[in-house]
Amino acid sequence: MAYSEAHTAHVDSQGRGTGWGWFLAWFAVGACAAAGLAAILTVGLVLLVLAAVAAGLLLRKGPRNAVAGGLTGLALPLFYIAYLNRGGPGDVCRSSAGGQTCTEEYTPVPFLVGGVLVFVAGFVIFLMIERATRKAPVPGR
């Protein structure tokens, strides 16, 4: 298989791209890498190594245009941080059986906006590449 054939989107007999599975695989790699960076002081290093190994395998086996899924996956930890800070900004107190616990939370809006922008950007980039790949002539026809 030639280099150009191995690293383009696969197109079936009806001209539809088959890159969504690869996109989701890259999505998982991006989410794993971002979670690894967010948790670098605990399990982050393990997650980063796992993401690097998976990225190496995907770069070797899959189409390169699906790498945009990795960008989309970077949004998941941002959404999680926004969710954790949903009561903020400021001190948020919760009652428990043993009394009351107060924590300081950040404003969730910047994390949510950043997550949405990164999430949408990854999808748009992938769809643009997928559309351009569909319009390109299929090798061997």
mmCIF file of N, CA and C in Angstrom:
data_model
loop_
_atom_site.group_PDB
_atom_site.id
_atom_site.type_symbol
_atom_site.label_atom_id
_atom_site.label_comp_id
_atom_site.label_asym_id
_atom_site.label_seq_id
_atom_site.Cartn_x
_atom_site.Cartn_y
_atom_site.Cartn_z
ATOM 1 N N MET A 1 0.848 -1.169 0.000
ATOM 2 C CA MET A 1 0.000 0.000 0.000
ATOM 3 C C MET A 1 0.894 1.233 0.000
ATOM 4 N N ALA A 2 0.630 2.154 -0.857
ATOM 5 C CA ALA A 2 1.431 3.368 -0.967
ATOM 6 C C ALA A 2 1.158 4.281 0.211
ATOM 7 N N TYR A 3 2.091 5.177 0.451
ATOM 8 C CA TYR A 3 1.968 6.089 1.579
ATOM 9 C C TYR A 3 0.684 6.912 1.484
ATOM 10 N N SER A 4 0.381 7.432 0.318
ATOM 11 C CA SER A 4 -0.796 8.286 0.182
ATOM 12 C C SER A 4 -2.088 7.506 0.401
ATOM 13 N N GLU A 5 -2.120 6.231 0.060
ATOM 14 C CA GLU A 5 -3.324 5.437 0.268
ATOM 15 C C GLU A 5 -3.500 5.077 1.742
ATOM 16 N N ALA A 6 -2.408 4.859 2.454
ATOM 17 C CA ALA A 6 -2.493 4.424 3.843
ATOM 18 C C ALA A 6 -2.921 5.541 4.773
ATOM 19 N N HIS A 7 -2.720 6.771 4.394
ATOM 20 C CA HIS A 7 -2.971 7.872 5.317
ATOM 21 C C HIS A 7 -4.042 8.822 4.813
ATOM 22 N N THR A 8 -4.975 8.330 4.039
ATOM 23 C CA THR A 8 -6.131 9.105 3.654
ATOM 24 C C THR A 8 -7.362 8.409 4.203
ATOM 25 N N ALA A 9 -8.481 9.089 4.169
ATOM 26 C CA ALA A 9 -9.706 8.483 4.679
ATOM 27 C C ALA A 9 -10.122 7.342 3.779
ATOM 28 N N HIS A 10 -10.665 6.319 4.386
ATOM 29 C CA HIS A 10 -11.167 5.196 3.617
ATOM 30 C C HIS A 10 -12.534 5.577 3.069
ATOM 31 N N VAL A 11 -12.776 5.275 1.807
ATOM 32 C CA VAL A 11 -14.047 5.591 1.181
ATOM 33 C C VAL A 11 -14.639 4.294 0.665
ATOM 34 N N ASP A 12 -15.915 4.023 1.020
ATOM 35 C CA ASP A 12 -16.543 2.794 0.559
ATOM 36 C C ASP A 12 -17.082 2.949 -0.853
ATOM 37 N N SER A 13 -17.769 1.932 -1.345
ATOM 38 C CA SER A 13 -18.215 1.915 -2.735
ATOM 39 C C SER A 13 -19.237 3.003 -3.049
ATOM 40 N N GLN A 14 -19.961 3.517 -2.059
ATOM 41 C CA GLN A 14 -20.927 4.584 -2.298
ATOM 42 C C GLN A 14 -20.311 5.964 -2.102
ATOM 43 N N GLY A 15 -19.028 6.048 -1.803
ATOM 44 C CA GLY A 15 -18.356 7.330 -1.640
ATOM 45 C C GLY A 15 -18.458 7.915 -0.249
ATOM 46 N N ARG A 16 -18.942 7.148 0.719
ATOM 47 C CA ARG A 16 -19.036 7.658 2.085
ATOM 48 C C ARG A 16 -17.720 7.413 2.806
ATOM 49 N N GLY A 17 -17.303 8.372 3.604
ATOM 50 C CA GLY A 17 -16.093 8.193 4.393
ATOM 51 C C GLY A 17 -16.334 7.227 5.536
ATOM 52 N N THR A 18 -15.337 6.449 5.872
ATOM 53 C CA THR A 18 -15.462 5.508 6.985
ATOM 54 C C THR A 18 -14.543 5.917 8.125
ATOM 55 N N GLY A 19 -14.321 7.213 8.291
ATOM 56 C CA GLY A 19 -13.385 7.695 9.284
ATOM 57 C C GLY A 19 -13.957 7.949 10.659
ATOM 58 N N TRP A 20 -15.276 7.724 10.883
ATOM 59 C CA TRP A 20 -15.862 8.034 12.186
ATOM 60 C C TRP A 20 -15.325 7.136 13.295
ATOM 61 N N GLY A 21 -15.067 5.899 13.012
ATOM 62 C CA GLY A 21 -14.477 5.026 14.026
ATOM 63 C C GLY A 21 -13.086 5.488 14.422
ATOM 64 N N TRP A 22 -12.317 5.892 13.418
ATOM 65 C CA TRP A 22 -10.976 6.429 13.693
ATOM 66 C C TRP A 22 -11.086 7.750 14.443
ATOM 67 N N PHE A 23 -12.070 8.579 14.111
ATOM 68 C CA PHE A 23 -12.302 9.842 14.809
ATOM 69 C C PHE A 23 -12.571 9.588 16.286
ATOM 70 N N LEU A 24 -13.424 8.606 16.581
ATOM 71 C CA LEU A 24 -13.734 8.285 17.977
ATOM 72 C C LEU A 24 -12.522 7.725 18.713
ATOM 73 N N ALA A 25 -11.686 6.966 18.018
ATOM 74 C CA ALA A 25 -10.465 6.466 18.644
ATOM 75 C C ALA A 25 -9.545 7.633 19.010
ATOM 76 N N TRP A 26 -9.405 8.587 18.093
ATOM 77 C CA TRP A 26 -8.598 9.770 18.394
ATOM 78 C C TRP A 26 -9.245 10.624 19.481
ATOM 79 N N PHE A 27 -10.565 10.653 19.516
ATOM 80 C CA PHE A 27 -11.294 11.361 20.570
ATOM 81 C C PHE A 27 -10.882 10.812 21.938
ATOM 82 N N ALA A 28 -10.829 9.483 22.053
ATOM 83 C CA ALA A 28 -10.415 8.849 23.309
ATOM 84 C C ALA A 28 -8.960 9.181 23.648
ATOM 85 N N VAL A 29 -8.096 9.221 22.630
ATOM 86 C CA VAL A 29 -6.691 9.568 22.867
ATOM 87 C C VAL A 29 -6.582 11.008 23.373
ATOM 88 N N GLY A 30 -7.312 11.918 22.751
ATOM 89 C CA GLY A 30 -7.279 13.318 23.182
ATOM 90 C C GLY A 30 -7.796 13.491 24.596
ATOM 91 N N ALA A 31 -8.881 12.801 24.918
ATOM 92 C CA ALA A 31 -9.435 12.879 26.275
ATOM 93 C C ALA A 31 -8.457 12.303 27.291
ATOM 94 N N CYS A 32 -7.801 11.208 26.938
ATOM 95 C CA CYS A 32 -6.820 10.582 27.836
ATOM 96 C C CYS A 32 -5.621 11.506 28.058
ATOM 97 N N ALA A 33 -5.151 12.135 26.996
ATOM 98 C CA ALA A 33 -4.013 13.048 27.115
ATOM 99 C C ALA A 33 -4.364 14.273 27.957
ATOM 100 N N ALA A 34 -5.548 14.840 27.728
ATOM 101 C CA ALA A 34 -5.951 16.014 28.501
ATOM 102 C C ALA A 34 -6.166 15.665 29.974
ATOM 103 N N ALA A 35 -6.760 14.516 30.240
ATOM 104 C CA ALA A 35 -6.928 14.084 31.630
ATOM 105 C C ALA A 35 -5.568 13.830 32.276
ATOM 106 N N GLY A 36 -4.630 13.304 31.499
ATOM 107 C CA GLY A 36 -3.282 13.089 32.016
ATOM 108 C C GLY A 36 -2.598 14.386 32.391
ATOM 109 N N LEU A 37 -2.784 15.405 31.566
ATOM 110 C CA LEU A 37 -2.207 16.716 31.894
ATOM 111 C C LEU A 37 -2.882 17.334 33.113
ATOM 112 N N ALA A 38 -4.194 17.167 33.219
ATOM 113 C CA ALA A 38 -4.918 17.733 34.359
ATOM 114 C C ALA A 38 -4.556 17.028 35.663
ATOM 115 N N ALA A 39 -4.195 15.751 35.587
ATOM 116 C CA ALA A 39 -3.893 14.967 36.783
ATOM 117 C C ALA A 39 -2.418 14.577 36.833
ATOM 118 N N ILE A 40 -1.554 15.449 36.348
ATOM 119 C CA ILE A 40 -0.129 15.125 36.216
ATOM 120 C C ILE A 40 0.517 14.762 37.558
ATOM 121 N N LEU A 41 0.010 15.272 38.653
ATOM 122 C CA LEU A 41 0.621 14.987 39.957
ATOM 123 C C LEU A 41 0.172 13.658 40.552
ATOM 124 N N THR A 42 -0.837 13.013 39.955
ATOM 125 C CA THR A 42 -1.293 11.723 40.480
ATOM 126 C C THR A 42 -1.112 10.647 39.413
ATOM 127 N N VAL A 43 -2.136 10.345 38.655
ATOM 128 C CA VAL A 43 -2.076 9.292 37.646
ATOM 129 C C VAL A 43 -1.808 9.844 36.252
ATOM 130 N N GLY A 44 -1.488 11.112 36.169
ATOM 131 C CA GLY A 44 -1.327 11.773 34.882
ATOM 132 C C GLY A 44 -0.256 11.181 34.001
ATOM 133 N N LEU A 45 0.852 10.806 34.580
ATOM 134 C CA LEU A 45 1.951 10.266 33.786
ATOM 135 C C LEU A 45 1.544 8.954 33.108
ATOM 136 N N VAL A 46 0.812 8.119 33.822
ATOM 137 C CA VAL A 46 0.331 6.858 33.247
ATOM 138 C C VAL A 46 -0.621 7.140 32.089
ATOM 139 N N LEU A 47 -1.520 8.100 32.264
ATOM 140 C CA LEU A 47 -2.463 8.446 31.203
ATOM 141 C C LEU A 47 -1.755 9.035 29.991
ATOM 142 N N LEU A 48 -0.731 9.842 30.219
ATOM 143 C CA LEU A 48 0.017 10.422 29.104
ATOM 144 C C LEU A 48 0.772 9.352 28.314
ATOM 145 N N VAL A 49 1.351 8.392 29.015
ATOM 146 C CA VAL A 49 2.045 7.292 28.328
ATOM 147 C C VAL A 49 1.040 6.463 27.534
ATOM 148 N N LEU A 50 -0.099 6.172 28.133
ATOM 149 C CA LEU A 50 -1.147 5.427 27.436
ATOM 150 C C LEU A 50 -1.616 6.176 26.186
ATOM 151 N N ALA A 51 -1.803 7.477 26.305
ATOM 152 C CA ALA A 51 -2.230 8.280 25.150
ATOM 153 C C ALA A 51 -1.154 8.298 24.064
ATOM 154 N N ALA A 52 0.111 8.372 24.461
ATOM 155 C CA ALA A 52 1.199 8.393 23.480
ATOM 156 C C ALA A 52 1.291 7.060 22.729
ATOM 157 N N VAL A 53 1.145 5.954 23.443
ATOM 158 C CA VAL A 53 1.190 4.634 22.795
ATOM 159 C C VAL A 53 0.008 4.483 21.839
ATOM 160 N N ALA A 54 -1.170 4.864 22.290
ATOM 161 C CA ALA A 54 -2.351 4.762 21.427
ATOM 162 C C ALA A 54 -2.218 5.676 20.213
ATOM 163 N N ALA A 55 -1.678 6.877 20.394
ATOM 164 C CA ALA A 55 -1.482 7.786 19.263
ATOM 165 C C ALA A 55 -0.497 7.207 18.263
ATOM 166 N N GLY A 56 0.547 6.580 18.750
ATOM 167 C CA GLY A 56 1.508 5.943 17.856
ATOM 168 C C GLY A 56 0.870 4.841 17.027
ATOM 169 N N LEU A 57 0.047 4.028 17.668
ATOM 170 C CA LEU A 57 -0.651 2.966 16.942
ATOM 171 C C LEU A 57 -1.633 3.538 15.920
ATOM 172 N N LEU A 58 -2.363 4.562 16.310
ATOM 173 C CA LEU A 58 -3.336 5.156 15.389
ATOM 174 C C LEU A 58 -2.656 5.852 14.218
ATOM 175 N N LEU A 59 -1.535 6.497 14.477
ATOM 176 C CA LEU A 59 -0.814 7.140 13.370
ATOM 177 C C LEU A 59 -0.277 6.112 12.385
ATOM 178 N N ARG A 60 0.059 4.968 12.910
ATOM 179 C CA ARG A 60 0.618 3.916 12.057
ATOM 180 C C ARG A 60 -0.456 3.207 11.241
ATOM 181 N N LYS A 61 -1.632 2.972 11.838
ATOM 182 C CA LYS A 61 -2.662 2.153 11.204
ATOM 183 C C LYS A 61 -3.797 2.952 10.558
ATOM 184 N N GLY A 62 -4.163 4.079 11.134
ATOM 185 C CA GLY A 62 -5.371 4.767 10.698
ATOM 186 C C GLY A 62 -5.115 5.926 9.756
ATOM 187 N N PRO A 63 -6.192 6.496 9.241
ATOM 188 C CA PRO A 63 -6.062 7.660 8.374
ATOM 189 C C PRO A 63 -5.676 8.889 9.183
ATOM 190 N N ARG A 64 -4.851 9.728 8.607
ATOM 191 C CA ARG A 64 -4.364 10.898 9.338
ATOM 192 C C ARG A 64 -5.433 11.968 9.529
ATOM 193 N N ASN A 65 -6.456 11.979 8.687
ATOM 194 C CA ASN A 65 -7.456 13.027 8.824
ATOM 195 C C ASN A 65 -8.297 12.873 10.088
ATOM 196 N N ALA A 66 -8.280 11.734 10.717
ATOM 197 C CA ALA A 66 -9.049 11.515 11.936
ATOM 198 C C ALA A 66 -8.366 12.095 13.171
ATOM 199 N N VAL A 67 -7.163 12.619 13.023
ATOM 200 C CA VAL A 67 -6.441 13.207 14.157
ATOM 201 C C VAL A 67 -7.232 14.361 14.768
ATOM 202 N N ALA A 68 -8.121 14.969 14.000
ATOM 203 C CA ALA A 68 -8.968 16.041 14.527
ATOM 204 C C ALA A 68 -9.812 15.561 15.701
ATOM 205 N N GLY A 69 -10.065 14.265 15.789
ATOM 206 C CA GLY A 69 -10.787 13.716 16.940
ATOM 207 C C GLY A 69 -10.025 13.915 18.236
ATOM 208 N N GLY A 70 -8.702 13.939 18.159
ATOM 209 C CA GLY A 70 -7.892 14.195 19.346
ATOM 210 C C GLY A 70 -8.137 15.592 19.894
ATOM 211 N N LEU A 71 -8.313 16.549 18.993
ATOM 212 C CA LEU A 71 -8.632 17.913 19.410
ATOM 213 C C LEU A 71 -9.983 17.941 20.109
ATOM 214 N N THR A 72 -10.947 17.231 19.559
ATOM 215 C CA THR A 72 -12.275 17.176 20.165
ATOM 216 C C THR A 72 -12.210 16.530 21.545
ATOM 217 N N GLY A 73 -11.403 15.513 21.699
ATOM 218 C CA GLY A 73 -11.272 14.837 22.986
ATOM 219 C C GLY A 73 -10.673 15.705 24.081
ATOM 220 N N LEU A 74 -9.912 16.715 23.687
ATOM 221 C CA LEU A 74 -9.333 17.624 24.684
ATOM 222 C C LEU A 74 -10.403 18.411 25.437
ATOM 223 N N ALA A 75 -11.609 18.454 24.909
ATOM 224 C CA ALA A 75 -12.684 19.209 25.543
ATOM 225 C C ALA A 75 -13.270 18.511 26.768
ATOM 226 N N LEU A 76 -13.183 17.192 26.841
ATOM 227 C CA LEU A 76 -13.825 16.473 27.950
ATOM 228 C C LEU A 76 -13.349 16.911 29.336
ATOM 229 N N PRO A 77 -12.047 17.028 29.586
ATOM 230 C CA PRO A 77 -11.637 17.506 30.914
ATOM 231 C C PRO A 77 -12.098 18.945 31.202
ATOM 232 N N LEU A 78 -12.192 19.769 30.154
ATOM 233 C CA LEU A 78 -12.701 21.128 30.367
ATOM 234 C C LEU A 78 -14.165 21.094 30.796
ATOM 235 N N PHE A 79 -14.954 20.222 30.180
ATOM 236 C CA PHE A 79 -16.349 20.063 30.597
ATOM 237 C C PHE A 79 -16.432 19.544 32.031
ATOM 238 N N TYR A 80 -15.554 18.635 32.381
ATOM 239 C CA TYR A 80 -15.559 18.080 33.738
ATOM 240 C C TYR A 80 -15.193 19.138 34.777
ATOM 241 N N ILE A 81 -14.203 19.954 34.468
ATOM 242 C CA ILE A 81 -13.819 21.029 35.398
ATOM 243 C C ILE A 81 -14.957 22.039 35.536
ATOM 244 N N ALA A 82 -15.635 22.347 34.437
ATOM 245 C CA ALA A 82 -16.789 23.246 34.500
ATOM 246 C C ALA A 82 -17.882 22.634 35.379
ATOM 247 N N TYR A 83 -18.099 21.335 35.236
ATOM 248 C CA TYR A 83 -19.110 20.658 36.055
ATOM 249 C C TYR A 83 -18.738 20.688 37.536
ATOM 250 N N LEU A 84 -17.480 20.442 37.850
ATOM 251 C CA LEU A 84 -17.049 20.449 39.251
ATOM 252 C C LEU A 84 -17.197 21.831 39.888
ATOM 253 N N ASN A 85 -17.088 22.881 39.089
ATOM 254 C CA ASN A 85 -17.181 24.242 39.604
ATOM 255 C C ASN A 85 -18.551 24.868 39.340
ATOM 256 N N ARG A 86 -19.568 24.061 39.141
ATOM 257 C CA ARG A 86 -20.880 24.562 38.751
ATOM 258 C C ARG A 86 -21.521 25.453 39.807
ATOM 259 N N GLY A 87 -21.113 25.369 41.046
ATOM 260 C CA GLY A 87 -21.665 26.213 42.104
ATOM 261 C C GLY A 87 -20.945 27.532 42.267
ATOM 262 N N GLY A 88 -19.818 27.707 41.580
ATOM 263 C CA GLY A 88 -18.986 28.888 41.747
ATOM 264 C C GLY A 88 -19.489 30.077 40.962
ATOM 265 N N PRO A 89 -18.829 31.164 41.086
ATOM 266 C CA PRO A 89 -17.569 31.396 41.790
ATOM 267 C C PRO A 89 -17.779 31.706 43.274
ATOM 268 N N GLY A 90 -16.728 31.492 44.015
ATOM 269 C CA GLY A 90 -16.754 31.806 45.435
ATOM 270 C C GLY A 90 -16.824 30.566 46.303
ATOM 271 N N ASP A 91 -17.139 30.790 47.591
ATOM 272 C CA ASP A 91 -17.240 29.692 48.544
ATOM 273 C C ASP A 91 -18.581 28.986 48.376
ATOM 274 N N VAL A 92 -18.523 27.672 48.291
ATOM 275 C CA VAL A 92 -19.727 26.852 48.172
ATOM 276 C C VAL A 92 -19.722 25.894 49.355
ATOM 277 N N CYS A 93 -20.796 25.929 50.135
ATOM 278 C CA CYS A 93 -20.889 25.093 51.327
ATOM 279 C C CYS A 93 -21.941 24.012 51.117
ATOM 280 N N ARG A 94 -21.609 22.810 51.576
ATOM 281 C CA ARG A 94 -22.520 21.672 51.490
ATOM 282 C C ARG A 94 -22.651 21.052 52.879
ATOM 283 N N SER A 95 -23.869 20.675 53.207
ATOM 284 C CA SER A 95 -24.129 20.044 54.509
ATOM 285 C C SER A 95 -23.883 18.552 54.412
ATOM 286 N N SER A 96 -23.334 18.006 55.465
ATOM 287 C CA SER A 96 -23.123 16.562 55.542
ATOM 288 C C SER A 96 -23.533 16.105 56.940
ATOM 289 N N ALA A 97 -23.467 14.808 57.185
ATOM 290 C CA ALA A 97 -23.871 14.262 58.490
ATOM 291 C C ALA A 97 -23.004 14.811 59.618
ATOM 292 N N GLY A 98 -21.734 15.092 59.323
ATOM 293 C CA GLY A 98 -20.824 15.559 60.350
ATOM 294 C C GLY A 98 -20.724 17.074 60.443
ATOM 295 N N GLY A 99 -21.522 17.803 59.717
ATOM 296 C CA GLY A 99 -21.459 19.262 59.763
ATOM 297 C C GLY A 99 -21.570 19.864 58.377
ATOM 298 N N GLN A 100 -20.700 20.820 58.126
ATOM 299 C CA GLN A 100 -20.746 21.540 56.862
ATOM 300 C C GLN A 100 -19.342 21.629 56.283
ATOM 301 N N THR A 101 -19.255 21.444 54.968
ATOM 302 C CA THR A 101 -17.981 21.517 54.267
ATOM 303 C C THR A 101 -18.055 22.644 53.252
ATOM 304 N N CYS A 102 -17.066 23.525 53.282
ATOM 305 C CA CYS A 102 -17.036 24.641 52.335
ATOM 306 C C CYS A 102 -15.782 24.543 51.470
ATOM 307 N N THR A 103 -15.948 24.793 50.185
ATOM 308 C CA THR A 103 -14.823 24.828 49.255
ATOM 309 C C THR A 103 -14.947 26.073 48.383
ATOM 310 N N GLU A 104 -13.817 26.530 47.907
ATOM 311 C CA GLU A 104 -13.817 27.662 46.997
ATOM 312 C C GLU A 104 -13.834 27.124 45.570
ATOM 313 N N GLU A 105 -14.777 27.604 44.776
ATOM 314 C CA GLU A 105 -14.897 27.158 43.402
ATOM 315 C C GLU A 105 -14.667 28.322 42.453
ATOM 316 N N TYR A 106 -14.175 27.973 41.261
ATOM 317 C CA TYR A 106 -13.938 28.962 40.219
ATOM 318 C C TYR A 106 -15.206 29.192 39.412
ATOM 319 N N THR A 107 -15.173 30.177 38.553
ATOM 320 C CA THR A 107 -16.272 30.408 37.623
ATOM 321 C C THR A 107 -16.244 29.306 36.571
ATOM 322 N N PRO A 108 -17.335 28.592 36.364
ATOM 323 C CA PRO A 108 -17.332 27.494 35.396
ATOM 324 C C PRO A 108 -17.413 27.959 33.941
ATOM 325 N N VAL A 109 -17.819 29.191 33.705
ATOM 326 C CA VAL A 109 -18.064 29.672 32.343
ATOM 327 C C VAL A 109 -16.826 29.605 31.447
ATOM 328 N N PRO A 110 -15.644 30.043 31.879
ATOM 329 C CA PRO A 110 -14.486 29.944 30.973
ATOM 330 C C PRO A 110 -14.157 28.501 30.571
ATOM 331 N N PHE A 111 -14.308 27.579 31.493
ATOM 332 C CA PHE A 111 -14.035 26.174 31.183
ATOM 333 C C PHE A 111 -15.078 25.628 30.205
ATOM 334 N N LEU A 112 -16.333 26.009 30.420
ATOM 335 C CA LEU A 112 -17.403 25.559 29.538
ATOM 336 C C LEU A 112 -17.249 26.143 28.133
ATOM 337 N N VAL A 113 -16.958 27.434 28.041
ATOM 338 C CA VAL A 113 -16.770 28.073 26.733
ATOM 339 C C VAL A 113 -15.555 27.479 26.016
ATOM 340 N N GLY A 114 -14.464 27.301 26.742
ATOM 341 C CA GLY A 114 -13.276 26.685 26.144
ATOM 342 C C GLY A 114 -13.553 25.277 25.663
ATOM 343 N N GLY A 115 -14.280 24.498 26.453
ATOM 344 C CA GLY A 115 -14.632 23.142 26.057
ATOM 345 C C GLY A 115 -15.501 23.117 24.811
ATOM 346 N N VAL A 116 -16.488 24.000 24.761
ATOM 347 C CA VAL A 116 -17.362 24.046 23.590
ATOM 348 C C VAL A 116 -16.576 24.448 22.347
ATOM 349 N N LEU A 117 -15.700 25.445 22.474
ATOM 350 C CA LEU A 117 -14.906 25.881 21.320
ATOM 351 C C LEU A 117 -13.994 24.779 20.801
ATOM 352 N N VAL A 118 -13.318 24.096 21.698
ATOM 353 C CA VAL A 118 -12.412 23.018 21.291
ATOM 354 C C VAL A 118 -13.208 21.851 20.699
ATOM 355 N N PHE A 119 -14.341 21.520 21.320
ATOM 356 C CA PHE A 119 -15.178 20.423 20.853
ATOM 357 C C PHE A 119 -15.697 20.698 19.437
ATOM 358 N N VAL A 120 -16.237 21.879 19.243
ATOM 359 C CA VAL A 120 -16.785 22.238 17.930
ATOM 360 C C VAL A 120 -15.677 22.358 16.885
ATOM 361 N N ALA A 121 -14.542 22.923 17.267
ATOM 362 C CA ALA A 121 -13.427 23.073 16.315
ATOM 363 C C ALA A 121 -12.960 21.716 15.802
ATOM 364 N N GLY A 122 -12.842 20.734 16.671
ATOM 365 C CA GLY A 122 -12.427 19.405 16.240
ATOM 366 C C GLY A 122 -13.418 18.785 15.271
ATOM 367 N N PHE A 123 -14.715 18.913 15.568
ATOM 368 C CA PHE A 123 -15.732 18.371 14.665
ATOM 369 C C PHE A 123 -15.722 19.084 13.318
ATOM 370 N N VAL A 124 -15.623 20.395 13.338
ATOM 371 C CA VAL A 124 -15.643 21.159 12.085
ATOM 372 C C VAL A 124 -14.428 20.804 11.227
ATOM 373 N N ILE A 125 -13.270 20.732 11.841
ATOM 374 C CA ILE A 125 -12.062 20.374 11.084
ATOM 375 C C ILE A 125 -12.215 18.982 10.476
ATOM 376 N N PHE A 126 -12.704 18.034 11.269
ATOM 377 C CA PHE A 126 -12.873 16.676 10.750
ATOM 378 C C PHE A 126 -13.882 16.648 9.605
ATOM 379 N N LEU A 127 -15.005 17.333 9.767
ATOM 380 C CA LEU A 127 -16.020 17.335 8.712
ATOM 381 C C LEU A 127 -15.512 17.998 7.433
ATOM 382 N N MET A 128 -14.723 19.044 7.572
ATOM 383 C CA MET A 128 -14.157 19.702 6.388
ATOM 384 C C MET A 128 -13.190 18.768 5.669
ATOM 385 N N ILE A 129 -12.350 18.082 6.420
ATOM 386 C CA ILE A 129 -11.407 17.142 5.816
ATOM 387 C C ILE A 129 -12.162 15.970 5.200
ATOM 388 N N GLU A 130 -13.185 15.477 5.889
ATOM 389 C CA GLU A 130 -13.983 14.354 5.388
ATOM 390 C C GLU A 130 -14.688 14.741 4.078
ATOM 391 N N ARG A 131 -15.226 15.945 4.015
ATOM 392 C CA ARG A 131 -15.897 16.405 2.798
ATOM 393 C C ARG A 131 -14.902 16.540 1.649
ATOM 394 N N ALA A 132 -13.727 17.088 1.937
ATOM 395 C CA ALA A 132 -12.709 17.228 0.892
ATOM 396 C C ALA A 132 -12.233 15.859 0.408
ATOM 397 N N THR A 133 -12.156 14.893 1.321
ATOM 398 C CA THR A 133 -11.724 13.543 0.954
ATOM 399 C C THR A 133 -12.769 12.863 0.075
ATOM 400 N N ARG A 134 -14.049 13.091 0.376
ATOM 401 C CA ARG A 134 -15.108 12.499 -0.431
ATOM 402 C C ARG A 134 -15.111 13.038 -1.849
ATOM 403 N N LYS A 135 -14.765 14.305 -2.010
ATOM 404 C CA LYS A 135 -14.763 14.925 -3.334
ATOM 405 C C LYS A 135 -13.536 14.520 -4.144
ATOM 406 N N ALA A 136 -12.475 14.103 -3.449
ATOM 407 C CA ALA A 136 -11.253 13.692 -4.147
ATOM 408 C C ALA A 136 -11.488 12.363 -4.833
ATOM 409 N N PRO A 137 -10.824 12.142 -5.991
ATOM 410 C CA PRO A 137 -10.975 10.860 -6.679
ATOM 411 C C PRO A 137 -10.367 9.721 -5.862
ATOM 412 N N VAL A 138 -11.026 8.584 -5.876
ATOM 413 C CA VAL A 138 -10.546 7.402 -5.147
ATOM 414 C C VAL A 138 -9.435 6.751 -5.972
ATOM 415 N N PRO A 139 -8.254 6.466 -5.371
ATOM 416 C CA PRO A 139 -7.166 5.826 -6.101
ATOM 417 C C PRO A 139 -7.590 4.442 -6.601
ATOM 418 N N GLY A 140 -7.183 4.138 -7.813
ATOM 419 C CA GLY A 140 -7.466 2.816 -8.354
ATOM 420 C C GLY A 140 -8.749 2.721 -9.136
ATOM 421 N N ARG A 141 -9.439 3.846 -9.311
ATOM 422 C CA ARG A 141 -10.693 3.823 -10.085
ATOM 423 C C ARG A 141 -10.521 4.530 -11.378
#
